[in-house]
CSV table of C-alpha atoms in Angstrom, one decimal:
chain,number,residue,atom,x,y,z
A,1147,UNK,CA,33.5,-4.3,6.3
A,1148,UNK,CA,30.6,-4.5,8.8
A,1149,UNK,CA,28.1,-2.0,9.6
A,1150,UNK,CA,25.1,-2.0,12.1
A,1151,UNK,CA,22.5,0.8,12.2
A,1152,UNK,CA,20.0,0.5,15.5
A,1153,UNK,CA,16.7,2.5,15.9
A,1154,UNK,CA,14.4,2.8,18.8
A,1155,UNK,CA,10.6,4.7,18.6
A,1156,UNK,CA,9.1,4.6,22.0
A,1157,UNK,CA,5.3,5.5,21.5
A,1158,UNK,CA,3.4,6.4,24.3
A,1159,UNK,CA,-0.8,6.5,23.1
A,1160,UNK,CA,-3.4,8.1,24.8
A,1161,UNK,CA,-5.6,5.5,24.1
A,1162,UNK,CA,-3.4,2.4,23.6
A,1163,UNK,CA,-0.8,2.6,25.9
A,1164,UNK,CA,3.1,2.6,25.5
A,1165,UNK,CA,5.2,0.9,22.8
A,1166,UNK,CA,8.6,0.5,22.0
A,1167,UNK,CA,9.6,-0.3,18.1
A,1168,UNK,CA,12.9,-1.2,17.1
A,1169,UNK,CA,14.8,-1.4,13.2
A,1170,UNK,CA,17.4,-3.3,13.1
A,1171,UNK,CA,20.1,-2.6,9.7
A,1172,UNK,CA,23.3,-4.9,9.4
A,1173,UNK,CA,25.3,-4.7,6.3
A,1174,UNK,CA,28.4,-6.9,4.9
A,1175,UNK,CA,30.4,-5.3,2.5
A,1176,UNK,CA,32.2,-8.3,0.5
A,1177,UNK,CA,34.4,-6.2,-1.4
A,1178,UNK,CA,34.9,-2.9,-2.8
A,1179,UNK,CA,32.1,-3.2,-5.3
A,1180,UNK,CA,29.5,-6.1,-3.5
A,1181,UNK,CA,27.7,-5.6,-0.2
A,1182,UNK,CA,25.1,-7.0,1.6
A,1183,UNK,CA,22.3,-6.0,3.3
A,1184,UNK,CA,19.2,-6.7,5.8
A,1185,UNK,CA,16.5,-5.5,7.7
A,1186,UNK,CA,14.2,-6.3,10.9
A,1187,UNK,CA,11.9,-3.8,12.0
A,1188,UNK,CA,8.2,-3.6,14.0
A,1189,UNK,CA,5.5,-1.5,13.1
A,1190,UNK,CA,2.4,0.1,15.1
A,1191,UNK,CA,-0.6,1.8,13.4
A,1192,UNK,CA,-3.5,3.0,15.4
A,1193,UNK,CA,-7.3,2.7,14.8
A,1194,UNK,CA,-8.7,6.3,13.2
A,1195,UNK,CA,-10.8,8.2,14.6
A,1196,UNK,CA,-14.0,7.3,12.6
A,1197,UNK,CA,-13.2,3.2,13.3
A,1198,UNK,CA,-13.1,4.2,16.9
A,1199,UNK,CA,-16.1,6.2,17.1
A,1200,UNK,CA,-18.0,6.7,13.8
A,1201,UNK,CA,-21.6,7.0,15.1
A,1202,UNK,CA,-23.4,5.7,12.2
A,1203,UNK,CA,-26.4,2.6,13.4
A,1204,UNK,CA,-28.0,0.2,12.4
A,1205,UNK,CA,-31.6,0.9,14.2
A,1206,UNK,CA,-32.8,-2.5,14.2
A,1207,UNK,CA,-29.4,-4.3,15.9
A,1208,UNK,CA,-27.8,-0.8,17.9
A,1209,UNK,CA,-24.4,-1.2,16.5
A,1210,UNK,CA,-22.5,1.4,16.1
A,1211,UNK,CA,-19.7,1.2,13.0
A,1212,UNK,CA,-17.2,3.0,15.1
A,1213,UNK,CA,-15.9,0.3,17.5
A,1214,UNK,CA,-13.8,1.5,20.6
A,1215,UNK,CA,-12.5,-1.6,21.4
A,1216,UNK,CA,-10.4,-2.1,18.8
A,1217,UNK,CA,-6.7,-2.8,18.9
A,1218,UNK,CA,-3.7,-1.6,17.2
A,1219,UNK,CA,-2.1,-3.3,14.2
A,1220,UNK,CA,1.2,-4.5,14.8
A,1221,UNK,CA,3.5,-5.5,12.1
A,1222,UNK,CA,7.1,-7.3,11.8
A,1223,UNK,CA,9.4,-7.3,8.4
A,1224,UNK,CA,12.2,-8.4,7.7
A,1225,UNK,CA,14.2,-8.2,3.8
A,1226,UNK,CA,17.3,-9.2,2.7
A,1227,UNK,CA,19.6,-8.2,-0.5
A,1228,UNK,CA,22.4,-7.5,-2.6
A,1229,UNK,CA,23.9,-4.4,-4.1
A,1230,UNK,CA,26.1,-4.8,-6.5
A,1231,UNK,CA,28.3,-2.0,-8.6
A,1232,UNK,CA,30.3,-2.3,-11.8
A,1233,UNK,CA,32.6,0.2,-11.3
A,1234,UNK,CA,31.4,3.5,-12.2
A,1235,UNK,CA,28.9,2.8,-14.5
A,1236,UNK,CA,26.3,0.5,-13.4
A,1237,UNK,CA,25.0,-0.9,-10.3
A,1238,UNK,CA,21.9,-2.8,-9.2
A,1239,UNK,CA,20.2,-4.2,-6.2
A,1240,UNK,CA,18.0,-7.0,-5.5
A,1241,UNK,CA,16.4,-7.4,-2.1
A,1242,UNK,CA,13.4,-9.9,-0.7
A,1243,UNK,CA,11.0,-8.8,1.6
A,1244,UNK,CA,8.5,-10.5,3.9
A,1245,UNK,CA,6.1,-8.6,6.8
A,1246,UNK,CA,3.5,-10.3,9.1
A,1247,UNK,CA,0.6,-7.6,10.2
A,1248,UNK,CA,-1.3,-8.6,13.6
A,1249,UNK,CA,-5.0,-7.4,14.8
A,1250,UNK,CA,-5.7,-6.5,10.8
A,1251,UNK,CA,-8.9,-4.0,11.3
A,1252,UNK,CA,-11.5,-5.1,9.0
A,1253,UNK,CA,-14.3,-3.4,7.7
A,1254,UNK,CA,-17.1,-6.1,8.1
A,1255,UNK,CA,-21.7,-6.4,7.6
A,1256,UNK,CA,-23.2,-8.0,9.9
A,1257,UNK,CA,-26.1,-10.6,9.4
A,1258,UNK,CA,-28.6,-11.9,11.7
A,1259,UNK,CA,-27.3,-15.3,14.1
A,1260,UNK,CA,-30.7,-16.9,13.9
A,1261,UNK,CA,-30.4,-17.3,10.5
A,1262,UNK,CA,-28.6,-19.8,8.7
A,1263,UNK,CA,-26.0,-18.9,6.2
A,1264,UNK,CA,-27.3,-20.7,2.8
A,1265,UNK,CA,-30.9,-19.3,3.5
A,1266,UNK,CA,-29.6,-15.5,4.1
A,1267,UNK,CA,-31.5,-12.9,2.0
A,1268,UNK,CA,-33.9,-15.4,1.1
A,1269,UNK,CA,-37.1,-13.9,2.3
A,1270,UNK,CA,-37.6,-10.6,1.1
A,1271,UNK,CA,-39.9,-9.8,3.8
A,1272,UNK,CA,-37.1,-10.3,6.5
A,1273,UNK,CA,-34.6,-8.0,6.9
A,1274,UNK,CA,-31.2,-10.1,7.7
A,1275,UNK,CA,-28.6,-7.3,7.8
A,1276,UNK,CA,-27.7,-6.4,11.3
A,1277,UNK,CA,-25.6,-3.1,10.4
A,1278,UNK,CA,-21.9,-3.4,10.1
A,1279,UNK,CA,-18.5,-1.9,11.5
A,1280,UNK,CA,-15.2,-2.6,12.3
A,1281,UNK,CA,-12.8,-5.8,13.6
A,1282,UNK,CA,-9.8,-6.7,14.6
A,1283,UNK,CA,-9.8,-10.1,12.5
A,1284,UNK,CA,-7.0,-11.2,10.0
A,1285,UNK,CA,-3.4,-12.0,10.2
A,1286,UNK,CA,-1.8,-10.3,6.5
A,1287,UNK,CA,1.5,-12.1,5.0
A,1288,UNK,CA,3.1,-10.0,2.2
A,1289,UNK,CA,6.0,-11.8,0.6
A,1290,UNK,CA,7.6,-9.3,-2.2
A,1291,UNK,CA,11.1,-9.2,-5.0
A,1292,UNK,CA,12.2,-5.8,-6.1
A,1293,UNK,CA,14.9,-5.3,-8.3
A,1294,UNK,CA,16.9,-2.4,-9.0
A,1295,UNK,CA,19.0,-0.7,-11.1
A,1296,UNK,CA,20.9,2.6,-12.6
A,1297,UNK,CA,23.7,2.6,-15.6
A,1298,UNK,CA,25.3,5.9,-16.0
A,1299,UNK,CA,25.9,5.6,-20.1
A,1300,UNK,CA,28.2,8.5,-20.3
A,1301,UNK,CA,28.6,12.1,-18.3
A,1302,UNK,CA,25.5,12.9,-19.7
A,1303,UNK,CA,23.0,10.0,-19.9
A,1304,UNK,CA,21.7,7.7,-16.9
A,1305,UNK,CA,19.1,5.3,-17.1
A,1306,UNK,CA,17.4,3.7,-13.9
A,1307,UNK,CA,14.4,1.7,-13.0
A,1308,UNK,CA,12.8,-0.5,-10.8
A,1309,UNK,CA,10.5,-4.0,-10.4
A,1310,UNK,CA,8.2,-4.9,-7.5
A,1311,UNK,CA,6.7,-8.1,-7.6
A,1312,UNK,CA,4.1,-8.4,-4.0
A,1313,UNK,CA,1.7,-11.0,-3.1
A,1314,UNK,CA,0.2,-12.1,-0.1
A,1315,UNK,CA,-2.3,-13.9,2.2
A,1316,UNK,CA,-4.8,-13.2,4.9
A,1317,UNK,CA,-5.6,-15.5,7.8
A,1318,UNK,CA,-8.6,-15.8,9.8
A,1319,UNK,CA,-10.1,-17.3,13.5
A,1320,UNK,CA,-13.4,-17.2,14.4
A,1321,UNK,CA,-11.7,-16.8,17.7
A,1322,UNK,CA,-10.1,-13.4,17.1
A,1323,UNK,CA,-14.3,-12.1,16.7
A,1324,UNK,CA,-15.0,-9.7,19.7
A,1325,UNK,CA,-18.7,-11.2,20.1
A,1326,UNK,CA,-19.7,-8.1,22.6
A,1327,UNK,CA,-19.2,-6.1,19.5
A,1328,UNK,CA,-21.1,-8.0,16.6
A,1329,UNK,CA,-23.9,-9.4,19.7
A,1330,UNK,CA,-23.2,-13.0,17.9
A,1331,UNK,CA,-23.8,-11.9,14.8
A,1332,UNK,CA,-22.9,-13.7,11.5
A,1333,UNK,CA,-19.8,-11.6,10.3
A,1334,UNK,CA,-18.7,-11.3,6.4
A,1335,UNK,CA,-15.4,-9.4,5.6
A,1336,UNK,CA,-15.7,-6.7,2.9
A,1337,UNK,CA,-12.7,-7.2,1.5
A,1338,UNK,CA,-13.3,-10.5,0.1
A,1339,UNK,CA,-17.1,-11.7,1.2
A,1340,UNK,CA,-15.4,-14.4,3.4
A,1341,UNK,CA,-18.0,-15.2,6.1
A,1342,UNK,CA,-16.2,-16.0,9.8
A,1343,UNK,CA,-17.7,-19.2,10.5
A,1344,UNK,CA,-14.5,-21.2,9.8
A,1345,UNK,CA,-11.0,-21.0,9.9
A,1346,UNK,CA,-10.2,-19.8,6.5
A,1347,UNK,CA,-7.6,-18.1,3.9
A,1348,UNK,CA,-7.6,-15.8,1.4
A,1349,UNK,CA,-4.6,-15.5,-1.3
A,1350,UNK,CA,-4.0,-12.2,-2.9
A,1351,UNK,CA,-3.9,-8.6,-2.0
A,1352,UNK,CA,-6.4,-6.5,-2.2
A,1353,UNK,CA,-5.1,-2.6,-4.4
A,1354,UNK,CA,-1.7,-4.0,-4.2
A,1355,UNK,CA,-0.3,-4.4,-7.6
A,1356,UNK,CA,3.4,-5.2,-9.0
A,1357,UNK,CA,4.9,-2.0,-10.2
A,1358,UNK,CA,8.0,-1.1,-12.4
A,1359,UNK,CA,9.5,1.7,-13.1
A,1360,UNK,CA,12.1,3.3,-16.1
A,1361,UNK,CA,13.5,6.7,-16.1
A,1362,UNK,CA,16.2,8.5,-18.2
A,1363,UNK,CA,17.8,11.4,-17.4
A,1364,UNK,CA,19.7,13.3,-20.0
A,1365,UNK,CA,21.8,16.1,-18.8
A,1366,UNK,CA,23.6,18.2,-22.0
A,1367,UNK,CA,24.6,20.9,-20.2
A,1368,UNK,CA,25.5,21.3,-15.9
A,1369,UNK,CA,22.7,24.2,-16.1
A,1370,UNK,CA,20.1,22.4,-18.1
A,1371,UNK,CA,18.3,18.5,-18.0
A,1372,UNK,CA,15.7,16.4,-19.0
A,1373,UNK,CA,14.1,13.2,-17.8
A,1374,UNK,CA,11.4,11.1,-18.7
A,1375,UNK,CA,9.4,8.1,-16.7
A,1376,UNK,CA,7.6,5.4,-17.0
A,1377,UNK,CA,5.5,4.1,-14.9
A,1378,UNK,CA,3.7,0.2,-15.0
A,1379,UNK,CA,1.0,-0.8,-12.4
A,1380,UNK,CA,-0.2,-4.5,-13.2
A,1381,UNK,CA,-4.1,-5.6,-13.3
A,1382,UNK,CA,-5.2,-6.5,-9.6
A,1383,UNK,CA,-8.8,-7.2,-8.3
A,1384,UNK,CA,-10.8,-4.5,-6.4
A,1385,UNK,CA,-14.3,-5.1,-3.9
A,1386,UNK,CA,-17.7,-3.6,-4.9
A,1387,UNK,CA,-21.4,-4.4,-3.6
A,1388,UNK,CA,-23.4,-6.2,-6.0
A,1389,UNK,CA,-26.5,-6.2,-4.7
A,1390,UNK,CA,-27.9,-8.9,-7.5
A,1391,UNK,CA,-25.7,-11.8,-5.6
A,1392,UNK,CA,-27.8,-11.1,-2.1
A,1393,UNK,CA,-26.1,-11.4,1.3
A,1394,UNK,CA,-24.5,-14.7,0.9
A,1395,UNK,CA,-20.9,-13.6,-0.9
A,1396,UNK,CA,-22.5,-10.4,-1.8
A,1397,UNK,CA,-18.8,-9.0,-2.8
A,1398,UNK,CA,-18.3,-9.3,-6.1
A,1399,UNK,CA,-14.9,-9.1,-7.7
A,1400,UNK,CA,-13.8,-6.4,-10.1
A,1401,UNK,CA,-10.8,-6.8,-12.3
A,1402,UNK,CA,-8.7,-3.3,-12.3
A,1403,UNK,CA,-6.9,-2.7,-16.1
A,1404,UNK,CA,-3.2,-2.6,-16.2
A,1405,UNK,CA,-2.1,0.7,-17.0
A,1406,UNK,CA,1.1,2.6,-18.0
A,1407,UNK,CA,1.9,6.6,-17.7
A,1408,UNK,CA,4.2,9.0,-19.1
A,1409,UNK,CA,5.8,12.0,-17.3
A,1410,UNK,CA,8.5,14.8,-18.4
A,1411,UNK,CA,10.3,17.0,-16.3
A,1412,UNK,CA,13.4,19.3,-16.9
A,1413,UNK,CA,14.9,21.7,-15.0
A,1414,UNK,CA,16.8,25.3,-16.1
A,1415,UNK,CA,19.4,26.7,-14.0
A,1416,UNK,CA,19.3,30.4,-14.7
A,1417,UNK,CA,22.4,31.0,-12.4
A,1418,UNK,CA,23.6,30.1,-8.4
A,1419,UNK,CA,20.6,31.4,-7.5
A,1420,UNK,CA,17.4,30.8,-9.7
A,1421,UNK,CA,16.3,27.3,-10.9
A,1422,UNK,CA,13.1,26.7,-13.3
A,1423,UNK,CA,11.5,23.9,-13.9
A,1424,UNK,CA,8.6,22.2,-15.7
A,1425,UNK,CA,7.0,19.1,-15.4
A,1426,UNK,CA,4.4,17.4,-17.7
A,1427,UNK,CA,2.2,14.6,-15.7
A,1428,UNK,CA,0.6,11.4,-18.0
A,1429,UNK,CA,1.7,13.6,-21.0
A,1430,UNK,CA,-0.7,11.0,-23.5
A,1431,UNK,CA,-3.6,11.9,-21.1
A,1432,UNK,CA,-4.3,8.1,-20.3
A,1433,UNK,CA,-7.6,6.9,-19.0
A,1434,UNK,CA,-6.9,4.8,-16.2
A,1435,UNK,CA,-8.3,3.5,-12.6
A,1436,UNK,CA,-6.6,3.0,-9.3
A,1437,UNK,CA,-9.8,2.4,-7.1
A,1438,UNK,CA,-12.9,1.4,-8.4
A,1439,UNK,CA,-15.6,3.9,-8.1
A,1440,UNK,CA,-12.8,7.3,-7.6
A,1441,UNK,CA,-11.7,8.9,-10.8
A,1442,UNK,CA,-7.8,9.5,-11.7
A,1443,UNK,CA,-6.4,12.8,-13.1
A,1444,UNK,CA,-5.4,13.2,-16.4
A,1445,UNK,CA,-3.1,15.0,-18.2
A,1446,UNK,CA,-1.0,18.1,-16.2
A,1447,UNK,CA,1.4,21.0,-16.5
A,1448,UNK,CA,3.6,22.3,-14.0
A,1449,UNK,CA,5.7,25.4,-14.1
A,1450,UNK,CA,8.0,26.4,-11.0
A,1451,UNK,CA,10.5,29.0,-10.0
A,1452,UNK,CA,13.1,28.2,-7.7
A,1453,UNK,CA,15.0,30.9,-5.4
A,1454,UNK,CA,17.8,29.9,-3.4
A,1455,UNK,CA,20.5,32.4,-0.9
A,1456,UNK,CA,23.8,30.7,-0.8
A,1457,UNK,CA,25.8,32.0,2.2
């Protein structure tokens, strides 16, 4: 009735030295049809290449945007759920998840020390900006539900879907500035305007939106089935410069449309050995925006052939 799965990534980086990660999976099952479940695992992502060395400059301060002194972001999570059948027919799942994300690289401008904050971008004959790059600054808390589901209606109908409910915080020190880097500089965080003069905390995740999902799959025949989805993203904020608000919170906010997509797929089985499919992507050609400023496709047709050997 208990069950323990253990992994262990040992990273060794050119540039960052070694690391050992580790996931840690217990399970309970209660009974036959109830069991529960958990998670604990560390994460390591390395700078990119361009945040390490992009050589762009500002020519009045000498700072580089690449920064090769940054650090790698280190993350912990941990979730916790239920899974739950109903005999054969239905089951669901609903699990909470929490992750902590240290040495967040931000992409930050830069704005002259000698000048105070509330008088930045004042004097049009100055130039304030002192170039920008990129920091190891915040601390990100993401705190998520997602629920779960699938109901098998009879041999040839199933419905499934899923809900995702995220949100989050990011923390910030003054303390965690690498001064060699920005000279002293006044620092402002891109993805919110947040200048680093203070101790401060922003609510809400930047491009991460709730989600759900609905899908059924109708299968008349074993050779031949269909399935549609649907797919919700919820309205989220996005970043973008507005120039008119000058260098003091000079990030305006830009509220991103919820949107919802259609797709179709089905699949043939000619025999053992041959399998065609098609698949229709956002079949009501929906306008729609992920990332302010980057367009979306619309709709698309897929048509592929499938050939298998079965020894």
């Amino acid at each position: 009735n208990i069950s323990l799965a253990l992994g262990l990534r040992y990273i060794s980086h050119s540039s960052f030295g070694t690391k050992l990660l580790y996931e840690i999976n217990p399970q309970l099952k209660i009974n036959s049809l109830t069991m529960l479940f958990a998670s604990v695992a560390t994460g390591f992502n390395a700078p990119s290449l361009y945040q390490l060395y992009s050589p762009n400059k500002d020519n009045f301060s000498g700072i580089t945007r690449g920064n090769n002194h940054l650090e790698p972001e280190l993350s912990q999570s941990i979730e916790v759920g239920i899974k739950k059948s109903f005999e054969d027919n239905y089951d669901f799942n609903l699990s909470y998840f929490h992750s902590k994300t240290k040495n967040m690289i931000e992409y930050v401008y830069l704005w002259d020390k000698n000048i105070g904050l509330d008088t930045l971008g004042n004097d049009w004959t100055r130039n304030d900006y002192r170039g920008d790059t990129y920091l190891n600054l915040g601390e990100q808390i993401v705190n998520g539900i997602e629920f779960g589901f699938r109901s098998r209606i009879d041999d040839k109908l199933n419905i499934l879907g899923n809900i995702s409910l995220v949100d989050g915080k990011i923390n910030y020190k003054p303390s965690n500035i690498d001064t060699s880097i920005t000279h002293g500089n006044h620092v402002q965080v891109y993805n919110n305007g947040a200048f680093m003069n203070k101790e401060s905390q922003y609510l809400g995740l930047v491009r991460r939106p709730s989600t759900a999902n609905f899908s059924i799959i109708y299968s008349p025949f074993d050779y031949l089935s269909f399935q549609i989805n649907l797919k919700y993203v919820g309205r989220r904020g996005d970043i973008y410069y507005d120039s008119k608000l000058g260098p003091y919170g000079a990030l305006g906010t830009s509220p991103v449309a919820d949107y919802t997509l259609i797709d179709l797929y089905s699949r043939y089985l000619i025999n053992h050995n041959l399998t065609v499919g098609l698949k229709v992507e956002n079949v009501l050609d929906t306008k729609y925006v992920e990332i302010k400023g980057f367009s979306t496709r619309g709709r698309g047709l897929y048509l592929n052939l499938r050939y298998s050997l079965n020894y």
